[in-house]
Amino acid sequence: MNDRCAAAAPHFVFALPEGPAGPVAAASLAVPLAGVSRPALLAAPLVAAGWARAVARAARAEGLVCRVEPVVTADLAGVTAEVLGSEKELLRSLPDWFPREGPAVDAGLLDRLRAECLVRSSSGERGPDLVRRALFGERHRYGIPHGERVRRIRTADAREVEAAATELLGERPAFQPFDTAPVLAPRTVPIEGPRSHYLLGTPGVPLSSGRKSALHLAWALLGGREGILDRVLRKERQLTYSVAAFSRELAEGGYGMCFAGCRPEALDEVAGCVRAALGELGRAAVAPDPLRAAKERLIVQRYRALQSERALAERLVAYRVAGLGQTELDGYPAALAAVSGTEVSAVARDLLAPERLIEVRMVGAAER
């Protein structure tokens, strides 16, 4: 962490990737969201958009033109600044450019911030929203649904945004990593759309967990074009027209999910096949060949995802919020390579066990 940033505001987290820059260099600065009230969490996108404008103005005042954009996740709110690679060292001043006070928000500025946030807002979060809400509860920030976030962006007034900014800049307790173990019954959720979907969620692990690599491999073996679920659901039985499976880690917890599109009359069969595949993965050590292929896919995916300096800076700031650093980020491929087939089956037995699964059957409006 930058010493100036640490001295002025210890709760700020600064990330400037090590090593030589490419054509474009990037750095991120963020405020962890542990202990933040729900109103402030919901207004965080508006606050971060205001911070991005303030940082850009401060950089210009020092003669540097850089691109600055807000960054908001379930764990942090902040900004990412990008400059030419030859000016990478100047990004060490990002903590100095970051405002120490919340912005004064007038009606005109708020309208502009609102428009920017709505453009960035993704509507493709319904499935993960359902899983996170079931795993973490509606009161936890991980359980806040997309629709609630959008409504607050549309309706928050200047006073609420200023109050949120003040809270986000204040001191708060550290994250408390935890695993979850829900026992929930399957349920049917009506959605607008022409087709049905089967959604399965499982508890995951925090970003700092030593089981993260084994769990990634378990889901990699299940998902993808060469994965167990694609083979069983599409190639062998032709039950689905789409299938995806993955896991996500956050600073305090994590989750895994499978999403399969199918005919409404196939929902029960799809559910049975998915549960059977998860059970099969936990019964015996994974064979060397499919394990090696899964490791290679994950390493290639990581390389592609972090090719840009911006992606690398934002991933690094997320790691630092979770108490990790560049060493852990760089060490991910080696950690994957060290995982055995026995470890993968063990984590599958623990985290993908039947009593820990959440099932949601989403029936399209035209099919009800």
mmCIF file of C-alpha atoms in Angstrom:
data_model
loop_
_atom_site.group_PDB
_atom_site.id
_atom_site.type_symbol
_atom_site.label_atom_id
_atom_site.label_comp_id
_atom_site.label_asym_id
_atom_site.label_seq_id
_atom_site.Cartn_x
_atom_site.Cartn_y
_atom_site.Cartn_z
ATOM 1 C CA MET A 1 0.000 0.000 0.000
ATOM 2 C CA ASN A 2 1.184 3.535 -0.735
ATOM 3 C CA ASP A 3 2.606 5.097 2.451
ATOM 4 C CA ARG A 4 0.854 8.410 1.910
ATOM 5 C CA CYS A 5 -2.460 6.647 1.486
ATOM 6 C CA ALA A 6 -1.901 4.540 4.598
ATOM 7 C CA ALA A 7 -1.022 7.551 6.743
ATOM 8 C CA ALA A 8 -3.940 9.679 5.600
ATOM 9 C CA ALA A 9 -6.664 7.020 5.589
ATOM 10 C CA PRO A 10 -5.778 3.447 6.578
ATOM 11 C CA HIS A 11 -9.098 2.117 5.279
ATOM 12 C CA PHE A 12 -8.198 3.022 1.692
ATOM 13 C CA VAL A 13 -6.692 0.197 -0.361
ATOM 14 C CA PHE A 14 -4.316 1.088 -3.193
ATOM 15 C CA ALA A 15 -3.200 -1.272 -5.976
ATOM 16 C CA LEU A 16 -0.534 -0.551 -8.564
ATOM 17 C CA PRO A 17 0.557 -3.787 -10.286
ATOM 18 C CA GLU A 18 4.251 -4.560 -10.069
ATOM 19 C CA GLY A 19 6.507 -4.911 -13.081
ATOM 20 C CA PRO A 20 6.880 -2.962 -16.313
ATOM 21 C CA ALA A 21 3.758 -1.470 -17.835
ATOM 22 C CA GLY A 22 2.429 -2.190 -21.284
ATOM 23 C CA PRO A 23 1.093 0.532 -23.576
ATOM 24 C CA VAL A 24 -1.433 1.502 -20.871
ATOM 25 C CA ALA A 25 -0.818 1.484 -17.107
ATOM 26 C CA ALA A 26 -3.517 1.361 -14.445
ATOM 27 C CA ALA A 27 -3.953 1.663 -10.692
ATOM 28 C CA SER A 28 -6.994 1.233 -8.459
ATOM 29 C CA LEU A 29 -7.969 2.806 -5.149
ATOM 30 C CA ALA A 30 -10.933 1.494 -3.181
ATOM 31 C CA VAL A 31 -12.771 1.667 0.114
ATOM 32 C CA PRO A 32 -13.791 -1.702 1.625
ATOM 33 C CA LEU A 33 -17.536 -2.059 2.200
ATOM 34 C CA ALA A 34 -17.415 -4.083 5.426
ATOM 35 C CA GLY A 35 -19.815 -2.649 7.981
ATOM 36 C CA VAL A 36 -21.497 -0.205 5.590
ATOM 37 C CA SER A 37 -25.211 0.492 6.062
ATOM 38 C CA ARG A 38 -27.664 -0.629 3.400
ATOM 39 C CA PRO A 39 -28.530 2.936 2.253
ATOM 40 C CA ALA A 40 -24.830 3.687 1.740
ATOM 41 C CA LEU A 41 -24.250 0.393 -0.082
ATOM 42 C CA LEU A 42 -27.090 1.149 -2.472
ATOM 43 C CA ALA A 43 -25.811 4.669 -3.138
ATOM 44 C CA ALA A 44 -22.170 3.534 -3.550
ATOM 45 C CA PRO A 45 -22.288 3.523 -7.390
ATOM 46 C CA LEU A 46 -23.315 7.202 -7.364
ATOM 47 C CA VAL A 47 -20.597 8.043 -4.853
ATOM 48 C CA ALA A 48 -17.922 6.202 -6.842
ATOM 49 C CA ALA A 49 -18.973 8.002 -10.024
ATOM 50 C CA GLY A 50 -18.506 11.288 -8.163
ATOM 51 C CA TRP A 51 -15.089 10.176 -6.920
ATOM 52 C CA ALA A 52 -14.015 9.357 -10.484
ATOM 53 C CA ARG A 53 -14.837 12.898 -11.603
ATOM 54 C CA ALA A 54 -12.963 14.370 -8.640
ATOM 55 C CA VAL A 55 -9.857 12.255 -9.275
ATOM 56 C CA ALA A 56 -9.823 13.210 -12.955
ATOM 57 C CA ARG A 57 -9.990 16.910 -12.023
ATOM 58 C CA ALA A 58 -7.171 16.549 -9.489
ATOM 59 C CA ALA A 59 -4.963 14.761 -12.042
ATOM 60 C CA ARG A 60 -5.616 17.451 -14.641
ATOM 61 C CA ALA A 61 -4.672 20.126 -12.093
ATOM 62 C CA GLU A 62 -1.237 18.497 -11.949
ATOM 63 C CA GLY A 63 -0.947 18.426 -15.731
ATOM 64 C CA LEU A 64 -1.790 14.761 -16.245
ATOM 65 C CA VAL A 65 -4.673 13.672 -18.423
ATOM 66 C CA CYS A 66 -5.861 10.210 -17.458
ATOM 67 C CA ARG A 67 -8.950 8.104 -17.809
ATOM 68 C CA VAL A 68 -10.710 7.540 -14.500
ATOM 69 C CA GLU A 69 -13.709 5.274 -14.000
ATOM 70 C CA PRO A 70 -15.626 4.133 -10.921
ATOM 71 C CA VAL A 71 -15.315 0.571 -9.607
ATOM 72 C CA VAL A 72 -18.037 -0.929 -7.415
ATOM 73 C CA THR A 73 -18.333 -4.563 -6.342
ATOM 74 C CA ALA A 74 -19.971 -6.319 -3.418
ATOM 75 C CA ASP A 75 -16.761 -5.776 -1.432
ATOM 76 C CA LEU A 76 -15.436 -2.371 -2.451
ATOM 77 C CA ALA A 77 -16.126 1.013 -4.005
ATOM 78 C CA GLY A 78 -13.490 3.168 -5.631
ATOM 79 C CA VAL A 79 -11.865 4.200 -8.884
ATOM 80 C CA THR A 80 -9.417 2.968 -11.504
ATOM 81 C CA ALA A 81 -7.111 5.402 -13.286
ATOM 82 C CA GLU A 82 -5.354 4.671 -16.579
ATOM 83 C CA VAL A 83 -2.436 6.511 -18.197
ATOM 84 C CA LEU A 84 0.124 5.837 -20.905
ATOM 85 C CA GLY A 85 2.532 3.124 -19.869
ATOM 86 C CA SER A 86 5.440 5.573 -19.915
ATOM 87 C CA GLU A 87 3.700 7.548 -17.140
ATOM 88 C CA LYS A 88 2.993 4.582 -14.849
ATOM 89 C CA GLU A 89 5.003 5.985 -11.917
ATOM 90 C CA LEU A 90 2.731 9.037 -11.837
ATOM 91 C CA LEU A 91 -0.126 6.758 -10.757
ATOM 92 C CA ARG A 92 1.506 6.556 -7.328
ATOM 93 C CA SER A 93 -0.144 9.942 -6.773
ATOM 94 C CA LEU A 94 -3.626 8.420 -7.090
ATOM 95 C CA PRO A 95 -4.102 8.392 -3.283
ATOM 96 C CA ASP A 96 -3.324 12.125 -3.253
ATOM 97 C CA TRP A 97 -5.904 12.823 -5.936
ATOM 98 C CA PHE A 98 -8.609 10.855 -4.170
ATOM 99 C CA PRO A 99 -11.033 13.135 -2.263
ATOM 100 C CA ARG A 100 -10.918 12.994 1.529
ATOM 101 C CA GLU A 101 -14.425 14.411 1.778
ATOM 102 C CA GLY A 102 -17.695 13.497 0.131
ATOM 103 C CA PRO A 103 -18.629 15.560 -2.930
ATOM 104 C CA ALA A 104 -21.166 18.376 -2.763
ATOM 105 C CA VAL A 105 -23.898 17.102 -5.070
ATOM 106 C CA ASP A 106 -26.233 19.498 -6.824
ATOM 107 C CA ALA A 107 -29.194 18.461 -8.952
ATOM 108 C CA GLY A 108 -27.323 18.765 -12.241
ATOM 109 C CA LEU A 109 -24.373 16.670 -11.087
ATOM 110 C CA LEU A 110 -26.660 14.047 -9.571
ATOM 111 C CA ASP A 111 -28.545 13.656 -12.850
ATOM 112 C CA ARG A 112 -25.255 13.096 -14.685
ATOM 113 C CA LEU A 113 -24.026 10.592 -12.102
ATOM 114 C CA ARG A 114 -27.350 8.782 -12.215
ATOM 115 C CA ALA A 115 -27.217 8.462 -16.010
ATOM 116 C CA GLU A 116 -23.649 7.127 -15.906
ATOM 117 C CA CYS A 117 -24.513 4.511 -13.285
ATOM 118 C CA LEU A 118 -27.594 3.282 -15.117
ATOM 119 C CA VAL A 119 -25.563 2.805 -18.296
ATOM 120 C CA ARG A 120 -23.026 0.692 -16.394
ATOM 121 C CA SER A 121 -25.636 -1.310 -14.504
ATOM 122 C CA SER A 122 -25.964 -4.919 -15.682
ATOM 123 C CA SER A 123 -29.372 -6.592 -15.798
ATOM 124 C CA GLY A 124 -27.937 -10.109 -16.174
ATOM 125 C CA GLU A 125 -27.638 -10.735 -12.446
ATOM 126 C CA ARG A 126 -30.948 -12.464 -11.689
ATOM 127 C CA GLY A 127 -29.524 -15.963 -11.290
ATOM 128 C CA PRO A 128 -26.514 -15.001 -9.118
ATOM 129 C CA ASP A 129 -28.770 -12.650 -7.135
ATOM 130 C CA LEU A 130 -31.055 -15.551 -6.196
ATOM 131 C CA VAL A 131 -28.125 -17.693 -5.117
ATOM 132 C CA ARG A 132 -26.382 -14.999 -3.082
ATOM 133 C CA ARG A 133 -29.613 -13.967 -1.378
ATOM 134 C CA ALA A 134 -30.360 -17.563 -0.376
ATOM 135 C CA LEU A 135 -26.815 -18.196 0.851
ATOM 136 C CA PHE A 136 -26.071 -14.970 2.679
ATOM 137 C CA GLY A 137 -29.528 -13.632 3.508
ATOM 138 C CA GLU A 138 -31.257 -10.469 2.342
ATOM 139 C CA ARG A 139 -29.687 -8.346 5.075
ATOM 140 C CA HIS A 140 -26.101 -9.059 3.988
ATOM 141 C CA ARG A 141 -24.666 -6.869 1.237
ATOM 142 C CA TYR A 142 -24.024 -10.006 -0.876
ATOM 143 C CA GLY A 143 -27.781 -10.630 -0.863
ATOM 144 C CA ILE A 144 -28.855 -7.226 -2.225
ATOM 145 C CA PRO A 145 -30.743 -7.842 -5.501
ATOM 146 C CA HIS A 146 -30.010 -5.989 -8.719
ATOM 147 C CA GLY A 147 -33.468 -4.432 -8.836
ATOM 148 C CA GLU A 148 -33.046 -2.791 -5.434
ATOM 149 C CA ARG A 149 -29.697 -1.317 -6.462
ATOM 150 C CA VAL A 150 -31.181 0.147 -9.637
ATOM 151 C CA ARG A 151 -34.158 1.637 -7.790
ATOM 152 C CA ARG A 152 -31.850 3.451 -5.372
ATOM 153 C CA ILE A 153 -29.735 4.804 -8.227
ATOM 154 C CA ARG A 154 -32.904 6.177 -9.810
ATOM 155 C CA THR A 155 -34.366 7.696 -6.641
ATOM 156 C CA ALA A 156 -31.516 8.721 -4.274
ATOM 157 C CA ASP A 157 -31.436 12.457 -3.662
ATOM 158 C CA ALA A 158 -28.384 14.667 -3.143
ATOM 159 C CA ARG A 159 -28.597 14.480 0.651
ATOM 160 C CA GLU A 160 -28.587 10.663 0.588
ATOM 161 C CA VAL A 161 -25.587 10.561 -1.756
ATOM 162 C CA GLU A 162 -23.628 13.003 0.396
ATOM 163 C CA ALA A 163 -24.441 10.997 3.537
ATOM 164 C CA ALA A 164 -23.345 7.777 1.813
ATOM 165 C CA ALA A 165 -20.055 9.364 0.749
ATOM 166 C CA THR A 166 -19.357 10.485 4.308
ATOM 167 C CA GLU A 167 -20.038 6.976 5.630
ATOM 168 C CA LEU A 168 -17.931 5.270 2.966
ATOM 169 C CA LEU A 169 -14.960 7.478 3.854
ATOM 170 C CA GLY A 170 -15.227 6.641 7.560
ATOM 171 C CA GLU A 171 -13.465 3.955 9.582
ATOM 172 C CA ARG A 172 -15.148 0.546 9.870
ATOM 173 C CA PRO A 173 -14.372 -2.959 11.136
ATOM 174 C CA ALA A 174 -12.432 -5.404 8.979
ATOM 175 C CA PHE A 175 -14.020 -8.179 6.932
ATOM 176 C CA GLN A 176 -14.898 -11.393 8.738
ATOM 177 C CA PRO A 177 -14.449 -14.273 6.254
ATOM 178 C CA PHE A 178 -16.932 -17.124 6.643
ATOM 179 C CA ASP A 179 -18.285 -20.212 4.893
ATOM 180 C CA THR A 180 -22.014 -20.819 4.664
ATOM 181 C CA ALA A 181 -23.933 -24.072 4.972
ATOM 182 C CA PRO A 182 -27.598 -23.477 4.149
ATOM 183 C CA VAL A 183 -30.241 -26.181 4.108
ATOM 184 C CA LEU A 184 -32.988 -24.904 1.847
ATOM 185 C CA ALA A 185 -35.791 -26.584 -0.097
ATOM 186 C CA PRO A 186 -36.165 -26.321 -3.888
ATOM 187 C CA ARG A 187 -38.540 -23.634 -5.060
ATOM 188 C CA THR A 188 -40.152 -22.396 -8.259
ATOM 189 C CA VAL A 189 -39.604 -18.793 -9.288
ATOM 190 C CA PRO A 190 -41.721 -17.217 -12.029
ATOM 191 C CA ILE A 191 -39.747 -15.105 -14.503
ATOM 192 C CA GLU A 192 -40.632 -13.205 -17.622
ATOM 193 C CA GLY A 193 -39.345 -15.040 -20.657
ATOM 194 C CA PRO A 194 -40.121 -17.792 -23.158
ATOM 195 C CA ARG A 195 -38.151 -20.645 -21.571
ATOM 196 C CA SER A 196 -37.493 -22.377 -18.268
ATOM 197 C CA HIS A 197 -34.222 -22.523 -16.373
ATOM 198 C CA TYR A 198 -32.827 -24.724 -13.649
ATOM 199 C CA LEU A 199 -30.552 -22.957 -11.209
ATOM 200 C CA LEU A 200 -28.458 -24.672 -8.567
ATOM 201 C CA GLY A 201 -26.418 -22.798 -5.970
ATOM 202 C CA THR A 202 -23.882 -24.003 -3.439
ATOM 203 C CA PRO A 203 -21.831 -22.350 -0.696
ATOM 204 C CA GLY A 204 -18.337 -21.354 -1.671
ATOM 205 C CA VAL A 205 -15.280 -20.110 0.198
ATOM 206 C CA PRO A 206 -13.744 -16.675 0.835
ATOM 207 C CA LEU A 207 -11.068 -15.342 -1.494
ATOM 208 C CA SER A 208 -8.434 -16.044 1.167
ATOM 209 C CA SER A 209 -9.422 -19.719 1.643
ATOM 210 C CA GLY A 210 -6.839 -22.431 1.094
ATOM 211 C CA ARG A 211 -9.588 -24.523 -0.540
ATOM 212 C CA LYS A 212 -10.198 -22.000 -3.307
ATOM 213 C CA SER A 213 -8.047 -23.705 -5.949
ATOM 214 C CA ALA A 214 -9.560 -27.148 -5.354
ATOM 215 C CA LEU A 215 -13.067 -25.696 -5.528
ATOM 216 C CA HIS A 216 -12.243 -23.885 -8.787
ATOM 217 C CA LEU A 217 -11.124 -27.184 -10.246
ATOM 218 C CA ALA A 218 -14.270 -28.959 -9.082
ATOM 219 C CA TRP A 219 -16.430 -26.429 -10.918
ATOM 220 C CA ALA A 220 -14.126 -26.454 -13.948
ATOM 221 C CA LEU A 221 -14.617 -30.219 -14.205
ATOM 222 C CA LEU A 222 -18.379 -29.723 -14.028
ATOM 223 C CA GLY A 223 -18.674 -26.771 -16.416
ATOM 224 C CA GLY A 224 -17.378 -25.804 -19.832
ATOM 225 C CA ARG A 225 -17.753 -27.501 -23.187
ATOM 226 C CA GLU A 226 -15.754 -30.503 -22.044
ATOM 227 C CA GLY A 227 -17.307 -30.607 -18.582
ATOM 228 C CA ILE A 228 -19.373 -33.314 -16.923
ATOM 229 C CA LEU A 229 -22.633 -31.337 -17.071
ATOM 230 C CA ASP A 230 -22.339 -30.499 -20.761
ATOM 231 C CA ARG A 231 -21.667 -34.146 -21.572
ATOM 232 C CA VAL A 232 -24.546 -35.494 -19.501
ATOM 233 C CA LEU A 233 -27.163 -32.808 -20.148
ATOM 234 C CA ARG A 234 -26.492 -31.911 -23.761
ATOM 235 C CA LYS A 235 -24.495 -34.561 -25.570
ATOM 236 C CA GLU A 236 -25.903 -37.701 -23.966
ATOM 237 C CA ARG A 237 -29.491 -36.718 -23.111
ATOM 238 C CA GLN A 238 -30.078 -33.498 -25.073
ATOM 239 C CA LEU A 239 -31.980 -32.002 -22.142
ATOM 240 C CA THR A 240 -30.690 -28.436 -22.268
ATOM 241 C CA TYR A 241 -29.999 -25.752 -24.832
ATOM 242 C CA SER A 242 -27.475 -24.003 -22.568
ATOM 243 C CA VAL A 243 -25.535 -24.878 -19.439
ATOM 244 C CA ALA A 244 -22.931 -23.045 -17.363
ATOM 245 C CA ALA A 245 -21.211 -23.774 -14.063
ATOM 246 C CA PHE A 246 -18.729 -21.685 -12.077
ATOM 247 C CA SER A 247 -17.749 -20.421 -8.637
ATOM 248 C CA ARG A 248 -17.030 -16.944 -7.313
ATOM 249 C CA GLU A 249 -15.089 -15.877 -4.239
ATOM 250 C CA LEU A 250 -15.645 -12.663 -2.289
ATOM 251 C CA ALA A 251 -13.799 -11.134 0.660
ATOM 252 C CA GLU A 252 -16.090 -12.675 3.268
ATOM 253 C CA GLY A 253 -17.619 -15.649 1.483
ATOM 254 C CA GLY A 254 -18.324 -17.179 -1.884
ATOM 255 C CA TYR A 255 -20.748 -19.267 -3.887
ATOM 256 C CA GLY A 256 -20.954 -21.683 -6.787
ATOM 257 C CA MET A 257 -23.736 -22.096 -9.298
ATOM 258 C CA CYS A 258 -25.008 -24.070 -12.252
ATOM 259 C CA PHE A 259 -27.427 -22.514 -14.729
ATOM 260 C CA ALA A 260 -29.209 -24.711 -17.296
ATOM 261 C CA GLY A 261 -31.851 -23.719 -19.834
ATOM 262 C CA CYS A 262 -34.367 -26.427 -20.777
ATOM 263 C CA ARG A 263 -37.968 -27.283 -21.619
ATOM 264 C CA PRO A 264 -40.331 -26.993 -18.616
ATOM 265 C CA GLU A 265 -41.128 -30.705 -18.709
ATOM 266 C CA ALA A 266 -37.396 -31.490 -18.429
ATOM 267 C CA LEU A 267 -36.787 -29.534 -15.211
ATOM 268 C CA ASP A 268 -37.026 -32.556 -12.907
ATOM 269 C CA GLU A 269 -34.729 -34.670 -15.053
ATOM 270 C CA VAL A 270 -32.189 -31.851 -15.378
ATOM 271 C CA ALA A 271 -32.225 -31.372 -11.604
ATOM 272 C CA GLY A 272 -31.609 -35.069 -11.025
ATOM 273 C CA CYS A 273 -28.730 -35.171 -13.485
ATOM 274 C CA VAL A 274 -27.041 -32.140 -11.944
ATOM 275 C CA ARG A 275 -27.301 -33.541 -8.428
ATOM 276 C CA ALA A 276 -25.960 -36.893 -9.628
ATOM 277 C CA ALA A 277 -22.995 -35.198 -11.337
ATOM 278 C CA LEU A 278 -22.084 -33.330 -8.167
ATOM 279 C CA GLY A 279 -22.333 -36.511 -6.151
ATOM 280 C CA GLU A 280 -20.185 -38.410 -8.641
ATOM 281 C CA LEU A 281 -17.437 -35.803 -8.406
ATOM 282 C CA GLY A 282 -17.167 -36.319 -4.658
ATOM 283 C CA ARG A 283 -17.095 -40.115 -4.617
ATOM 284 C CA ALA A 284 -13.553 -40.780 -5.846
ATOM 285 C CA ALA A 285 -10.331 -38.962 -6.641
ATOM 286 C CA VAL A 286 -10.403 -37.224 -10.011
ATOM 287 C CA ALA A 287 -8.371 -39.004 -12.688
ATOM 288 C CA PRO A 288 -5.106 -37.336 -13.810
ATOM 289 C CA ASP A 289 -6.083 -36.550 -17.414
ATOM 290 C CA PRO A 290 -9.318 -34.602 -16.799
ATOM 291 C CA LEU A 291 -7.691 -32.902 -13.811
ATOM 292 C CA ARG A 292 -4.755 -31.739 -15.918
ATOM 293 C CA ALA A 293 -7.108 -30.453 -18.626
ATOM 294 C CA ALA A 294 -9.145 -28.516 -16.043
ATOM 295 C CA LYS A 295 -5.989 -26.924 -14.635
ATOM 296 C CA GLU A 296 -4.883 -25.855 -18.094
ATOM 297 C CA ARG A 297 -8.282 -24.277 -18.853
ATOM 298 C CA LEU A 298 -8.274 -22.279 -15.617
ATOM 299 C CA ILE A 299 -4.732 -21.020 -16.126
ATOM 300 C CA VAL A 300 -5.513 -19.929 -19.686
ATOM 301 C CA GLN A 301 -8.717 -18.209 -18.508
ATOM 302 C CA ARG A 302 -6.793 -16.368 -15.811
ATOM 303 C CA TYR A 303 -4.167 -15.220 -18.288
ATOM 304 C CA ARG A 304 -6.805 -13.901 -20.674
ATOM 305 C CA ALA A 305 -8.786 -12.190 -17.917
ATOM 306 C CA LEU A 306 -5.735 -10.294 -16.629
ATOM 307 C CA GLN A 307 -4.118 -9.274 -19.903
ATOM 308 C CA SER A 308 -4.992 -5.605 -19.473
ATOM 309 C CA GLU A 309 -3.385 -3.469 -16.772
ATOM 310 C CA ARG A 310 -6.830 -2.282 -15.735
ATOM 311 C CA ALA A 311 -8.109 -5.815 -15.118
ATOM 312 C CA LEU A 312 -4.934 -6.623 -13.216
ATOM 313 C CA ALA A 313 -5.196 -3.507 -11.025
ATOM 314 C CA GLU A 314 -8.846 -4.146 -10.199
ATOM 315 C CA ARG A 315 -8.207 -7.793 -9.370
ATOM 316 C CA LEU A 316 -5.260 -6.826 -7.195
ATOM 317 C CA VAL A 317 -7.282 -4.245 -5.251
ATOM 318 C CA ALA A 318 -9.956 -6.904 -4.630
ATOM 319 C CA TYR A 319 -7.242 -9.228 -3.301
ATOM 320 C CA ARG A 320 -5.898 -6.506 -1.021
ATOM 321 C CA VAL A 321 -9.353 -5.778 0.329
ATOM 322 C CA ALA A 322 -9.516 -9.485 1.228
ATOM 323 C CA GLY A 323 -6.163 -9.316 3.029
ATOM 324 C CA LEU A 324 -4.118 -10.786 0.184
ATOM 325 C CA GLY A 325 -1.548 -9.258 -2.157
ATOM 326 C CA GLN A 326 0.437 -9.505 -5.365
ATOM 327 C CA THR A 327 2.186 -12.671 -4.171
ATOM 328 C CA GLU A 328 -1.099 -14.561 -3.788
ATOM 329 C CA LEU A 329 -2.439 -13.211 -7.070
ATOM 330 C CA ASP A 330 0.706 -14.237 -8.962
ATOM 331 C CA GLY A 331 0.789 -17.591 -7.189
ATOM 332 C CA TYR A 332 -2.619 -18.773 -8.408
ATOM 333 C CA PRO A 333 -1.299 -20.960 -11.291
ATOM 334 C CA ALA A 334 1.177 -22.698 -8.963
ATOM 335 C CA ALA A 335 -1.563 -23.237 -6.374
ATOM 336 C CA LEU A 336 -3.743 -24.855 -9.047
ATOM 337 C CA ALA A 337 -0.906 -27.067 -10.239
ATOM 338 C CA ALA A 338 -0.378 -28.394 -6.702
ATOM 339 C CA VAL A 339 -3.989 -29.565 -6.199
ATOM 340 C CA SER A 340 -4.499 -33.332 -6.290
ATOM 341 C CA GLY A 341 -7.485 -35.282 -7.523
ATOM 342 C CA THR A 342 -8.138 -36.389 -3.949
ATOM 343 C CA GLU A 343 -8.361 -32.760 -2.798
ATOM 344 C CA VAL A 344 -10.869 -31.958 -5.536
ATOM 345 C CA SER A 345 -13.142 -34.841 -4.579
ATOM 346 C CA ALA A 346 -12.857 -33.900 -0.891
ATOM 347 C CA VAL A 347 -13.937 -30.305 -1.466
ATOM 348 C CA ALA A 348 -16.795 -31.563 -3.656
ATOM 349 C CA ARG A 349 -18.001 -33.860 -0.872
ATOM 350 C CA ASP A 350 -17.899 -30.985 1.601
ATOM 351 C CA LEU A 351 -19.243 -28.008 -0.360
ATOM 352 C CA LEU A 352 -21.341 -29.716 -3.059
ATOM 353 C CA ALA A 353 -23.119 -32.131 -0.715
ATOM 354 C CA PRO A 354 -26.906 -32.587 -1.224
ATOM 355 C CA GLU A 355 -27.828 -30.939 2.088
ATOM 356 C CA ARG A 356 -25.980 -27.777 1.080
ATOM 357 C CA LEU A 357 -27.576 -27.247 -2.342
ATOM 358 C CA ILE A 358 -30.089 -24.569 -3.264
ATOM 359 C CA GLU A 359 -32.365 -25.345 -6.199
ATOM 360 C CA VAL A 360 -34.438 -22.770 -8.042
ATOM 361 C CA ARG A 361 -36.722 -23.786 -10.895
ATOM 362 C CA MET A 362 -37.454 -20.702 -12.989
ATOM 363 C CA VAL A 363 -40.519 -21.125 -15.171
ATOM 364 C CA GLY A 364 -40.988 -18.675 -18.014
ATOM 365 C CA ALA A 365 -44.148 -16.556 -18.038
ATOM 366 C CA ALA A 366 -45.336 -18.176 -21.270
ATOM 367 C CA GLU A 367 -45.008 -21.657 -19.750
ATOM 368 C CA ARG A 368 -46.957 -21.200 -16.520
#
